[in-house]
Coordinates of C-alpha atoms in Angstrom, one line a residue:
Chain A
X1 CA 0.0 0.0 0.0
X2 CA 1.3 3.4 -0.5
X3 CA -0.5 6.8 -0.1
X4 CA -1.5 7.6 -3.3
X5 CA -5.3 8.2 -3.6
X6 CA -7.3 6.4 -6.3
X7 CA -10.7 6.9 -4.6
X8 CA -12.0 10.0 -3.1
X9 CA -15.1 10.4 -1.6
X10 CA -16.2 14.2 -0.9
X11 CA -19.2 15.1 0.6
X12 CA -20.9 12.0 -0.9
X13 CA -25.0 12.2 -0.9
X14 CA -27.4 9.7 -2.6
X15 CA -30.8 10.3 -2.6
X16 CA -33.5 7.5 -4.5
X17 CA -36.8 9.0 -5.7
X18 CA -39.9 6.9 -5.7
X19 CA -43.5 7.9 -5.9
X20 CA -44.2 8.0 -2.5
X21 CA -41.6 9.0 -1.1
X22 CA -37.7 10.0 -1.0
X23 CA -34.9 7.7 0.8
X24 CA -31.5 9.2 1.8
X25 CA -29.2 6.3 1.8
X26 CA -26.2 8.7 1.9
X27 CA -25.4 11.4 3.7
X28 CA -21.9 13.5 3.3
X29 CA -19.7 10.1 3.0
X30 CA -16.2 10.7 3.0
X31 CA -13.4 8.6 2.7
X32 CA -10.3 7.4 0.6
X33 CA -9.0 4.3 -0.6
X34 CA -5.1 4.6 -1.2
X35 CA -3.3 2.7 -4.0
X36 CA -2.9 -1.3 -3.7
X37 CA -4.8 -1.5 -0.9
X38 CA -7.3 -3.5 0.2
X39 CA -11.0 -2.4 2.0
X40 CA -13.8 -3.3 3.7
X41 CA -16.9 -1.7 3.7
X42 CA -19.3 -3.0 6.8
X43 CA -22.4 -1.4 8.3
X44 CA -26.1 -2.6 8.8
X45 CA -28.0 -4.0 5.9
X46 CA -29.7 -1.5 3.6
X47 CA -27.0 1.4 4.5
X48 CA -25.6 2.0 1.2
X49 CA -22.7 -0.3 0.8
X50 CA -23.8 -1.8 -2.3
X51 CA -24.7 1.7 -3.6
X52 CA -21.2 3.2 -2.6
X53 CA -19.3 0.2 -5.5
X54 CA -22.1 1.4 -7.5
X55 CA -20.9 5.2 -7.3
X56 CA -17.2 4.3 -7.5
X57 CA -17.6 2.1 -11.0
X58 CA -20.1 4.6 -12.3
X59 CA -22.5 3.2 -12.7
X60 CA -25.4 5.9 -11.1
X61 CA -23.9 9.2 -10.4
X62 CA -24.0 11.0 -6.7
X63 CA -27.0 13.3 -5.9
X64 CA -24.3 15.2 -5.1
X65 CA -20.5 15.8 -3.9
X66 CA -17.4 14.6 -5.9
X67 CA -16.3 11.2 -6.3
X68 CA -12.1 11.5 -7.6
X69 CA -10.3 8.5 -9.6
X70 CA -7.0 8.7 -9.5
X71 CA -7.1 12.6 -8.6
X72 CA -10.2 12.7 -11.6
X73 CA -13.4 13.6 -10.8
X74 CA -15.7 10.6 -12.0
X75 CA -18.6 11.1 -14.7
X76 CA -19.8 8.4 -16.6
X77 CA -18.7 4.3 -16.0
X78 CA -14.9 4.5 -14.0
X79 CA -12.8 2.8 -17.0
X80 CA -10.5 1.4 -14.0
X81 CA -13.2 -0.3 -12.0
X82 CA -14.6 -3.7 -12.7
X83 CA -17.1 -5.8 -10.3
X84 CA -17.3 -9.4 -8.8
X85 CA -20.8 -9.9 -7.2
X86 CA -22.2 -11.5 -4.9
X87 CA -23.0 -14.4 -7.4
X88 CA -20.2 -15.9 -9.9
X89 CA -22.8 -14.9 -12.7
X90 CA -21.0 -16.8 -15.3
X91 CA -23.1 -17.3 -18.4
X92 CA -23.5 -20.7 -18.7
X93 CA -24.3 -21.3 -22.7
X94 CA -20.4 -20.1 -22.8
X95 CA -17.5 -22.3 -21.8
X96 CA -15.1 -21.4 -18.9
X97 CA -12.5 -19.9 -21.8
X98 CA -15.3 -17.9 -23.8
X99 CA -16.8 -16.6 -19.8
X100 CA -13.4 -15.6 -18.6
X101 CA -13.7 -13.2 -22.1
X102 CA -16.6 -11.7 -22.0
X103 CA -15.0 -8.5 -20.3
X104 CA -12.3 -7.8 -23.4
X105 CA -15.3 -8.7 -25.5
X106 CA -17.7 -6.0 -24.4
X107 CA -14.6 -3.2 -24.3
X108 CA -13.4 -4.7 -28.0
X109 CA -10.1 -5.5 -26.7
X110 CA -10.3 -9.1 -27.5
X111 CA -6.7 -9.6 -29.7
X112 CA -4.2 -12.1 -29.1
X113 CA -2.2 -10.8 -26.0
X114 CA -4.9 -10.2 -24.3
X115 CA -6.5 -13.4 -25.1
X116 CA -3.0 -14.8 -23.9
X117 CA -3.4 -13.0 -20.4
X118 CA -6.7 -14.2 -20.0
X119 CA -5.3 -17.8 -20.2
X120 CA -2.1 -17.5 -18.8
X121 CA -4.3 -16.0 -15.5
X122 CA -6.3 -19.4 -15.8
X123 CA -3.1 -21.6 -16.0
X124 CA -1.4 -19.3 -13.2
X125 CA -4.4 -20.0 -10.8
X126 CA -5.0 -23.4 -11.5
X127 CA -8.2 -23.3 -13.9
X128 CA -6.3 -24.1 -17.3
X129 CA -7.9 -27.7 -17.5
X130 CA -11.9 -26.5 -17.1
X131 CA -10.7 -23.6 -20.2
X132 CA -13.2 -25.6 -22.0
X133 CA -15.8 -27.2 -19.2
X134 CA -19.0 -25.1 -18.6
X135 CA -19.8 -23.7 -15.4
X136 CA -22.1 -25.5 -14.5
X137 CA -18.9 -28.5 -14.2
X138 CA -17.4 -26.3 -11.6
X139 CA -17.4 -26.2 -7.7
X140 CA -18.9 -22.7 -6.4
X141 CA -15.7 -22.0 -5.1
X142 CA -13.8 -22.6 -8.5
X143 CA -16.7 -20.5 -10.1
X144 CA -16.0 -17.7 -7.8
X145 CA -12.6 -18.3 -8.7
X146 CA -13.7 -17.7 -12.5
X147 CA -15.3 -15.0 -11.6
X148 CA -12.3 -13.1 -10.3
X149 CA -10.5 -13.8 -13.5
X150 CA -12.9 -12.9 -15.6
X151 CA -12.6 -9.4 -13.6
X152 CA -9.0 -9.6 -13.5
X153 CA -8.6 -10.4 -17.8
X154 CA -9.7 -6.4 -18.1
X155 CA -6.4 -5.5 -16.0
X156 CA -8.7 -2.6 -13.7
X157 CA -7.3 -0.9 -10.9
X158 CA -9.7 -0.9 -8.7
X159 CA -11.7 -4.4 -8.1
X160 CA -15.4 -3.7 -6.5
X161 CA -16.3 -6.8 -4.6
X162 CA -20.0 -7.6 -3.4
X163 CA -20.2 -9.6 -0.8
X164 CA -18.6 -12.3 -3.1
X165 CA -18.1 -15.3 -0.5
X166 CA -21.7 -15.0 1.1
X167 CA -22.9 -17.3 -1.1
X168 CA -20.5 -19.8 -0.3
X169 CA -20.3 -22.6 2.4
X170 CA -17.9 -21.7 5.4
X171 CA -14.7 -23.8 4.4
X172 CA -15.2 -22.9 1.2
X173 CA -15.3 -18.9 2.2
X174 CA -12.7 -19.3 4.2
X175 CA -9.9 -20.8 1.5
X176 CA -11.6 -18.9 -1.2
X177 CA -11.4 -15.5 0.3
X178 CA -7.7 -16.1 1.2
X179 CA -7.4 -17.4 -2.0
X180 CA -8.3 -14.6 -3.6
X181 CA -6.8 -12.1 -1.3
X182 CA -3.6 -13.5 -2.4
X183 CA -4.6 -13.4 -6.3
X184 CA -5.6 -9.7 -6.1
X185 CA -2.6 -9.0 -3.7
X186 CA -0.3 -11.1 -6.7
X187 CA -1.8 -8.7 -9.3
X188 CA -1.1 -5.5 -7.5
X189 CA -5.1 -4.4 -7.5
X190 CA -7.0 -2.1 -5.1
X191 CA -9.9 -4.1 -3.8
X192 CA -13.3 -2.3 -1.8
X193 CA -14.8 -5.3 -0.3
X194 CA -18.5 -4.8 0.5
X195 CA -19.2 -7.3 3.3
X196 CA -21.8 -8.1 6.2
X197 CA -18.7 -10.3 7.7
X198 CA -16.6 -8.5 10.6
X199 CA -14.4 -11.8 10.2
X200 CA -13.9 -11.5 7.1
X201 CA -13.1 -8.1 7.0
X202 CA -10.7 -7.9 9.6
X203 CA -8.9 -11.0 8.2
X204 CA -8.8 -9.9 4.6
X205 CA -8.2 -5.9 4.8
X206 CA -5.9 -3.3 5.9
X207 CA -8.6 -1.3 6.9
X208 CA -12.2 -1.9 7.6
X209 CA -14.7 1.1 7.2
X210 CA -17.6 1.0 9.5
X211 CA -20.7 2.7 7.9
X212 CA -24.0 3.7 9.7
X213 CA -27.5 2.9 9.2
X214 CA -29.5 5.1 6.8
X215 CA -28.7 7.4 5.9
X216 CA -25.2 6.4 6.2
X217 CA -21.7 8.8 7.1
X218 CA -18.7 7.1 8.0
X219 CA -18.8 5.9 11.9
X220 CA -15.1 4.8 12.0
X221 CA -12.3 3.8 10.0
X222 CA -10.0 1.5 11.3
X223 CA -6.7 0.5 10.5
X224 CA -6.1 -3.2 11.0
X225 CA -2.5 -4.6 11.3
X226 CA -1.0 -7.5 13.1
X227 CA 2.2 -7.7 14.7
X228 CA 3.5 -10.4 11.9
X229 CA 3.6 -9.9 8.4
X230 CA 1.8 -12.4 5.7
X231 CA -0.1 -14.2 7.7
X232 CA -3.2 -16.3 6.3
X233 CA -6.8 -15.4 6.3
X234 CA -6.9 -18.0 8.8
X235 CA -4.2 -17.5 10.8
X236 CA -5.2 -13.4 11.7
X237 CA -9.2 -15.4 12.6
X238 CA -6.5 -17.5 15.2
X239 CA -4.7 -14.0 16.2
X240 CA -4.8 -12.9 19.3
X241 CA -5.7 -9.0 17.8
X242 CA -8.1 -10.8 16.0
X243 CA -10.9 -10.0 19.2
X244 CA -10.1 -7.0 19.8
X245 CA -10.4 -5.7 16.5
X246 CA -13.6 -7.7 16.4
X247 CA -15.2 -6.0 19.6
X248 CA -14.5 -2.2 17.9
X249 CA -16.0 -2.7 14.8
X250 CA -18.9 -4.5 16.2
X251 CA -19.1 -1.5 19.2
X252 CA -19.0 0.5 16.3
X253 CA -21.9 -1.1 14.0
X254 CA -25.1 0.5 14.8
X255 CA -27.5 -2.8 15.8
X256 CA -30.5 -1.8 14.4
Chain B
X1 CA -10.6 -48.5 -30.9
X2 CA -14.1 -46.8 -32.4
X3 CA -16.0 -44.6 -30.2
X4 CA -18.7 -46.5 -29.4
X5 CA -16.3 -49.4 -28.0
X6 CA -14.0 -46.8 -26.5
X7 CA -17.0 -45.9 -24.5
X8 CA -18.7 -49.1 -23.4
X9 CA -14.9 -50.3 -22.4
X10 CA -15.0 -46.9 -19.6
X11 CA -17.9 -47.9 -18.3
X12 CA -18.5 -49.4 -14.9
X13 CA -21.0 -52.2 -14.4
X14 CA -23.1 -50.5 -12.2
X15 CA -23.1 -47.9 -15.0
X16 CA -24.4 -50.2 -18.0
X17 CA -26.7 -51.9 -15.6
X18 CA -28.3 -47.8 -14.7
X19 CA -28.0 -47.6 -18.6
X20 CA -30.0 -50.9 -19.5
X21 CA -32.5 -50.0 -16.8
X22 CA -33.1 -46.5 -18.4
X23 CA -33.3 -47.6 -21.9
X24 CA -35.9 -50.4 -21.0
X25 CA -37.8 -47.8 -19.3
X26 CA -38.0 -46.3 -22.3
X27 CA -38.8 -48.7 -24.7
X28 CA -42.1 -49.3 -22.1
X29 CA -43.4 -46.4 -22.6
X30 CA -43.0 -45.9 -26.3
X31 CA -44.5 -49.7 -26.6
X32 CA -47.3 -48.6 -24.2
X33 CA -47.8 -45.8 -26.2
X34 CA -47.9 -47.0 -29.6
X35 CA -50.5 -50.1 -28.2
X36 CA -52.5 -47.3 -26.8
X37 CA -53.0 -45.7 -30.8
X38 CA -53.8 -49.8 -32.4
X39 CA -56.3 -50.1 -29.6
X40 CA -57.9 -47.3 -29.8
X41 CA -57.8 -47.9 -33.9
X42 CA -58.8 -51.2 -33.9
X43 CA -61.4 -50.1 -31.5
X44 CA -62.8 -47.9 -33.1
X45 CA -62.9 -49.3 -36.7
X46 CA -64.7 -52.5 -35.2
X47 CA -67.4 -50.1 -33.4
X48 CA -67.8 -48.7 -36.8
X49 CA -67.9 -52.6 -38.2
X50 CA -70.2 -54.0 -35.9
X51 CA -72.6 -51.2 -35.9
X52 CA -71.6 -50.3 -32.2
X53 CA -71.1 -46.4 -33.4
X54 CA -72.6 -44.6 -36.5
X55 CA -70.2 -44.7 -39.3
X56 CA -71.6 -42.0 -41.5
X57 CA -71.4 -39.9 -37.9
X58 CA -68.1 -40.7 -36.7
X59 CA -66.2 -42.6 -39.9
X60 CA -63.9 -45.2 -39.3
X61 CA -59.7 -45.9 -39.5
X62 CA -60.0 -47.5 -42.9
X63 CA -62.5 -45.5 -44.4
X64 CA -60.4 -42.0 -43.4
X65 CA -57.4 -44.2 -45.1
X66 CA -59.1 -45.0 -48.2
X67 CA -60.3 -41.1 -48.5
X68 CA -56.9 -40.0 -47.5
X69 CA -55.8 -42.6 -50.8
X70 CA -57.9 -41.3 -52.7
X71 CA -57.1 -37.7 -52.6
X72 CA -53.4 -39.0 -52.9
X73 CA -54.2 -40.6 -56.3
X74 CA -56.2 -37.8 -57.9
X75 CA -53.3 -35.3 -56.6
X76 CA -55.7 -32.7 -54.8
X77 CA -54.3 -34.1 -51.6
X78 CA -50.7 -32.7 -52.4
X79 CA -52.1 -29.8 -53.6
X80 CA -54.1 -29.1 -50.5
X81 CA -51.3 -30.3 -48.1
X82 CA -48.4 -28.1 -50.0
X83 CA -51.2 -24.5 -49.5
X84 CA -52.0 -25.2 -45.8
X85 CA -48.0 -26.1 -45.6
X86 CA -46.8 -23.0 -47.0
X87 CA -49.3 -20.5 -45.5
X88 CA -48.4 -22.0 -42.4
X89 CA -44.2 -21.9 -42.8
X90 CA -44.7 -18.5 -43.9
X91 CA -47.3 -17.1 -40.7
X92 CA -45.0 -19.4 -38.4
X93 CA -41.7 -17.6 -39.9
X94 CA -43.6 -14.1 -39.8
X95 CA -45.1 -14.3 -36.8
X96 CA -41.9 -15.5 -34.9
X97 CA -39.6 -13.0 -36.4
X98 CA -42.1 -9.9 -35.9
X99 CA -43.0 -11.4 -32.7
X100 CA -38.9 -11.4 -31.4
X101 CA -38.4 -7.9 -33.4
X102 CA -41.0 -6.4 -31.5
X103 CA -39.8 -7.7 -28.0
X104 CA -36.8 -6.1 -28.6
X105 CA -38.2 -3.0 -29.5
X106 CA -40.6 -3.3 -26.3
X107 CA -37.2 -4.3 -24.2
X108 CA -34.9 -1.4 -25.4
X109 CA -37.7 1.6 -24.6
X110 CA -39.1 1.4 -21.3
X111 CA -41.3 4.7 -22.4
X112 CA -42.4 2.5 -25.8
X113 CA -43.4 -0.4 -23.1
X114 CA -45.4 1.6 -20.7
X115 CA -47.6 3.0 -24.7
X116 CA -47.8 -0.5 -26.4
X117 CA -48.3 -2.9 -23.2
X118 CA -52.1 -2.0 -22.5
X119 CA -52.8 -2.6 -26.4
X120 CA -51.0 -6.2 -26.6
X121 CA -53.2 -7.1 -23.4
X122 CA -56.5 -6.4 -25.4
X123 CA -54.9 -7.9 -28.4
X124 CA -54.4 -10.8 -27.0
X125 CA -57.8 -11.6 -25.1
X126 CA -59.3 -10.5 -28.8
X127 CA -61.0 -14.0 -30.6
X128 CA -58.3 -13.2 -33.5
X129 CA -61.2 -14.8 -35.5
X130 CA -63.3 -11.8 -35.2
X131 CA -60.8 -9.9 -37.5
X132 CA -61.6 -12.2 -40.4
X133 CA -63.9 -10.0 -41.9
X134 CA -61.9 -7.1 -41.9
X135 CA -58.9 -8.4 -43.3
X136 CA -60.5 -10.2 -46.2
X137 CA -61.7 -6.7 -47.1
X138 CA -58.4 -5.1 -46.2
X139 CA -56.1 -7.5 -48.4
X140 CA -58.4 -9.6 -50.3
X141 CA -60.0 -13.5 -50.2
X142 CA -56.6 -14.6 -51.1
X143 CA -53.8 -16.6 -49.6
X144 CA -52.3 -13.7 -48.3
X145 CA -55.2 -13.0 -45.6
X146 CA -54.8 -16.6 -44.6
X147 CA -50.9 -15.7 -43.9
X148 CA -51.8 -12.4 -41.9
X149 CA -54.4 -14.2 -40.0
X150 CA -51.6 -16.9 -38.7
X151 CA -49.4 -13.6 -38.2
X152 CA -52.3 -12.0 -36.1
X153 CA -53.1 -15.3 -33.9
X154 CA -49.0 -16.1 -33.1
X155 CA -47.5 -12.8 -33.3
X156 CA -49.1 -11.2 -29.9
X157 CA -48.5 -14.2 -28.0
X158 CA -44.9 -14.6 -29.0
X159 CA -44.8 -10.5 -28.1
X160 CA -45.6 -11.2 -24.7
X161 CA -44.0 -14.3 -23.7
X162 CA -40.4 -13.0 -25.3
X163 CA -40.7 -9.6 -23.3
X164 CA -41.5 -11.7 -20.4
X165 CA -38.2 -13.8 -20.8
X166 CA -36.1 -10.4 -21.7
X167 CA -37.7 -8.4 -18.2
X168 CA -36.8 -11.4 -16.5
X169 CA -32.7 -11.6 -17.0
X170 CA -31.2 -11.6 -13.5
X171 CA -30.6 -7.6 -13.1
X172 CA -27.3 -8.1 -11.1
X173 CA -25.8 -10.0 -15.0
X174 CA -26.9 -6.8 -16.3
X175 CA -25.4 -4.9 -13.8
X176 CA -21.8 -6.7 -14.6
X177 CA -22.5 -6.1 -18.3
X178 CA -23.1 -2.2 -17.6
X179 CA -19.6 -2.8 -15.2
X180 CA -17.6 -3.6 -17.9
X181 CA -19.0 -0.9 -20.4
X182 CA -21.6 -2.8 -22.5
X183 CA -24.0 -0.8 -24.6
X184 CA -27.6 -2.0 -24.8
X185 CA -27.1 -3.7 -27.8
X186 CA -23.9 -6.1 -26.5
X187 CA -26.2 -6.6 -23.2
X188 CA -28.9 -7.8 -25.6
X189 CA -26.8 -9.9 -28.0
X190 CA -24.2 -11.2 -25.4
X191 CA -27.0 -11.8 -22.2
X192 CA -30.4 -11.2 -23.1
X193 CA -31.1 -13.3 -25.9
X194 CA -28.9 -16.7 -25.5
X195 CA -30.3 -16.1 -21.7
X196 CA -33.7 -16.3 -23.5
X197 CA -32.9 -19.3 -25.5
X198 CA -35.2 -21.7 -23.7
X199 CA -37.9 -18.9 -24.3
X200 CA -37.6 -19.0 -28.0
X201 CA -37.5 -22.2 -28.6
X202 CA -40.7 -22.8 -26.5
X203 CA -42.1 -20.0 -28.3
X204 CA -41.3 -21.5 -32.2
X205 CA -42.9 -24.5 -30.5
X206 CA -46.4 -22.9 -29.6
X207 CA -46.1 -21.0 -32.6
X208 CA -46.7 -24.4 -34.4
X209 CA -49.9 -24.7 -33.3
X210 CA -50.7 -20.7 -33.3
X211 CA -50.2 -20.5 -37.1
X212 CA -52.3 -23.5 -38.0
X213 CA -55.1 -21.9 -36.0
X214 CA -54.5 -19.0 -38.4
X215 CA -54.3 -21.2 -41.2
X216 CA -57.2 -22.9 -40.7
X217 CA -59.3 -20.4 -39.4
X218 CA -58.4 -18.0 -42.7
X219 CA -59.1 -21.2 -45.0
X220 CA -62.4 -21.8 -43.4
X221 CA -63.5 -18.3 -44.6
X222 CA -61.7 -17.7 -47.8
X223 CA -59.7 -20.7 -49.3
X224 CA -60.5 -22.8 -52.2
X225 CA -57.6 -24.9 -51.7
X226 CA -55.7 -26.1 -48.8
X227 CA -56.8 -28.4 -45.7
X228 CA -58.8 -26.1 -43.9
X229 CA -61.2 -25.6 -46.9
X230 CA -61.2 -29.8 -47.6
X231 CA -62.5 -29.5 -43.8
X232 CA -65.3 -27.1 -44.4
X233 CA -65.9 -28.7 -47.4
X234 CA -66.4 -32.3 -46.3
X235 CA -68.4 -30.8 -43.4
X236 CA -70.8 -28.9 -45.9
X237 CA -71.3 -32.0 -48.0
X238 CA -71.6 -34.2 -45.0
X239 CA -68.5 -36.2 -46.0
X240 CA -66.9 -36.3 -42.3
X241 CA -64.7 -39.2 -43.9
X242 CA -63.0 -36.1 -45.5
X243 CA -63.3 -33.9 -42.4
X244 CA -61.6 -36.6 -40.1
X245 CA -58.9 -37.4 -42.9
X246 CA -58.3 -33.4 -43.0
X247 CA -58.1 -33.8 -38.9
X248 CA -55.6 -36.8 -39.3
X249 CA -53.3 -34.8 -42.1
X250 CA -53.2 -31.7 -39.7
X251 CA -51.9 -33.7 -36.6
X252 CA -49.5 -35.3 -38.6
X253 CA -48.5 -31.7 -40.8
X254 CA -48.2 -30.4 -36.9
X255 CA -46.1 -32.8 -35.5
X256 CA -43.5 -33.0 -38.2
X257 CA -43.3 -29.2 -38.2
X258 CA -43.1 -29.6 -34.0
X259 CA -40.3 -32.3 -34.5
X260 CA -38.2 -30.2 -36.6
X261 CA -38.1 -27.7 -33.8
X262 CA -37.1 -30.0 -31.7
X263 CA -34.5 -31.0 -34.3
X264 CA -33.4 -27.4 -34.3
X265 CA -33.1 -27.0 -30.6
X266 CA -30.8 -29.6 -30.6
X267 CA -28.9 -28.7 -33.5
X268 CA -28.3 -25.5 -31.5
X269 CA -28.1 -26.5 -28.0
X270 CA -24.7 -28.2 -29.6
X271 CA -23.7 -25.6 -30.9
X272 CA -24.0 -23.5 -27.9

């Protein structure tokens, strides 16, 4: 991590108009993600988190304040953004090959080095053998696995993650995460992790920011290191800091 | 080694015993179905025999056969088959294509949606049947009404159930399309559409049966040819030998068009 900003939140406010009525789901949210570096976003469900990756790929634009990429204020879709959801959401009437593609398809970037990534991403992470298998021949966590490369194939710089494990069985979550922690680490990326797991955001990020309920500002941000360096997913859940870091952000989480 | 040996030599015995149980499972039910059709055949031509039903009334297998030879020597049944045929290709192709065009339209304009959907409702509870009149004076007592009445009776229906499919793509796959920059027209040729497929295929296959209501329902009131009109006429004339062997030529006219589609669906489900 260093301390170059690539997103800047200013004075974020997001405001959703129905018939009936209007919702404030954000209210002056500030905060920065620095270069390389890897975030969680946790706070109660319906507080915004999903709607705060939505703001930083571009996908709907703030009711107002400034959202800066790379020192850029961002209008329109953020070119160095791509998602993983919740879901793998591979298309299964394409093989794993023609899925992991679909990104360089849609930007028209789809030409032989690229194409040679894609695939040398696969063989690096240990998918090259299901290149032609459909998804539906896949574990979920190889899927999610898919998923991340298919992401990774349209080299962004920032990777938006929602909730991406939840769907997954604990063991599973567990290796995956730290699985894919270490890909995105590997790849030099900046990941914002949306997640309703403190665990998983303590043992995954170097810091965790802790939203309120609607309409959300920033509660806390916290920083999370541990004595030792490189140390699993698993072994920071077995860390002593682990609890204590744990009782602050959940302190911190307004319960209702 | 050929294939077929290749294969048997891989699998298990457990596996060829699941295999031989499935395939004689199989074979039941077609035998089952096929002595279902010769009894009720050989039922019902010895009701007709044996006085048990009234022939003139209700016919009988041989006698539909011997009208359905009949026709077949003299040439008029070919002639009748290949109209009702060709009207019916033509509404069926029509009637798909405009159906799927329209859907898109429908899909891409949320503001042309909200206009059109209250008229496709009414159009669709309509008796298409009731338009008759209005299109033989619009286009003429030609073949050509026959095709637009097929058109009319599968073209809403194929509206609605496409736009169905196309509203109902998971949003978050959209939402990863829109991620990586897709324009509306990659999100409906990359996601919408092959996410559809089951959709369309289902559609073509009710379609089938849509356009030879048209058909039949346009040859009733205009045709001079064709097997709706060999109905009408045989029912006229109080030959319902001829209006049962029109009934038998339509089922089978249906179900060959219905296995193509199925021959299609695979074709393409292999190439997927």
């Amino acid at each position: 991590m260093n301390s170059k900003k690539i997103v800047e939140f200013r004075n974020i406010c997001m405001k959703y108009h129905s018939l009936k009525e209007e919702t404030t789901a954000l209210r002056n949210l500030c905060f920065s993600v620095f270069d390389k570096e890897f975030i969680t976003i946790v706070g109660p469900s319906g507080c915004g988190k999903s709607t705060t990756l939505s703001l930083i790929s571009g996908l709907i634009p703030p009711s107002s304040g400034e959202i800066f990429i790379e020192g850029s204020i961002l209008t329109g879709i953020n070119k160095y953004s791509a998602y993983m959801l919740q879901k793998d959401f591979l298309f299964d009437w394409r093989t794993i090959e023609e899925n992991i593609f679909l990104g360089l398809e849609i930007k028209k970037k789809l030409n032989k080095t690229n194409k040679k990534y894609a695939l040398k991403l696969l063989e690096k992470y240990g998918l090259k053998k299901f290149s032609k298998h459909r998804p539906y021949q896949l574990s979920g966590g190889m899927r999610q696995k898919v998923a991340l490369i298919r992401t990774l194939t349209v080299n962004p710089k920032i990777l938006l993650l929602d909730e991406p494990f939840s769907a997954l069985d604990f063991q599973t979550k567990i290796n995956i995460s730290s699985e894919i922690k270490k890909i995105i680490k590997q790849e030099k990326k900046t990941a914002i992790l949306v997640s309703h797991d403190i665990s998983e955001a303590i043992s995954l990020s170097d810091r965790v920011v802790v939203l309120s309920k609607r309409p959300s500002k920033v509660k806390k941000i916290l920083k999370i290191e541990f004595d030792e360096k490189n140390l699993s997913s698993l072994e920071k859940r077995k860390h002593k800091k682990f609890n204590f870091y744990f009782d602050i952000i959940w302190n911190g989480l307004d319960k209702t | 080694m050929s294939k077929k040996n290749f294969l048997k030599l891989n699998f298990s015995k457990e596996h060829e015993k699941f295999l031989r149980i499935k395939r004689k499972s199989s074979l039941k039910i077609t035998l089952i179905r096929l002595s279902l059709i010769l009894f009720f055949i050989i039922f019902w031509e010895l009701s007709a025999k044996f006085s048990l039903v009234d022939e003139f009334l209700v016919s009988s297998p041989s006698r539909i056969f011997f009208t359905i030879s009949n026709l077949a020597i003299t040439g008029k049944l070919f002639e009748d088959i290949g109209v009702t045929l060709l009207e019916t290709i033509v509404g069926f192709i029509l009637g798909t294509l405009l159906g799927i065009i329209f859907a898109v339209i429908i899909w891409w304009s949320d503001f042309v949606r909200k206009i059109i959907e209250p008229a496709l409702i009414v159009l669709n509870a309509l008796p298409k049947v009731a338009l008759g009149p209005i299109i033989i004076v619009w286009i003429g007592a030609n073949v050509r009404s026959i095709i637009v009445m097929a058109l009319l009776v599968s073209v809403i229906i194929s509206i609605i159930n496409i736009v169905d499919s196309f509203k109902n793509t998971d949003k978050e796959k959209i939402l990863l399309m829109k991620s990586f920059g897709a324009s509306k027209y990659q999100i409906l040729t990359k996601l919408i559409l092959p996410a559809s497929f089951s959709v369309l295929i289902c559609t073509l296959k009710i379609n089938i049966g849509m356009s030879l209501i048209g058909v039949i329902t346009g040859e009733f009131l205009v045709a001079s040819k064709g097997i709706g009109y060999l109905i009408v006429y045989g029912g006229q004339t109080f030959k319902l030998d001829l209006v049962m062997a029109g009934i038998v030529i339509l089922s089978i006219i249906a179900s060959s068009m219905y296995l193509c589609v199925v021959k299609l669906e695979k074709a393409l489900i292999k190439r997927r």
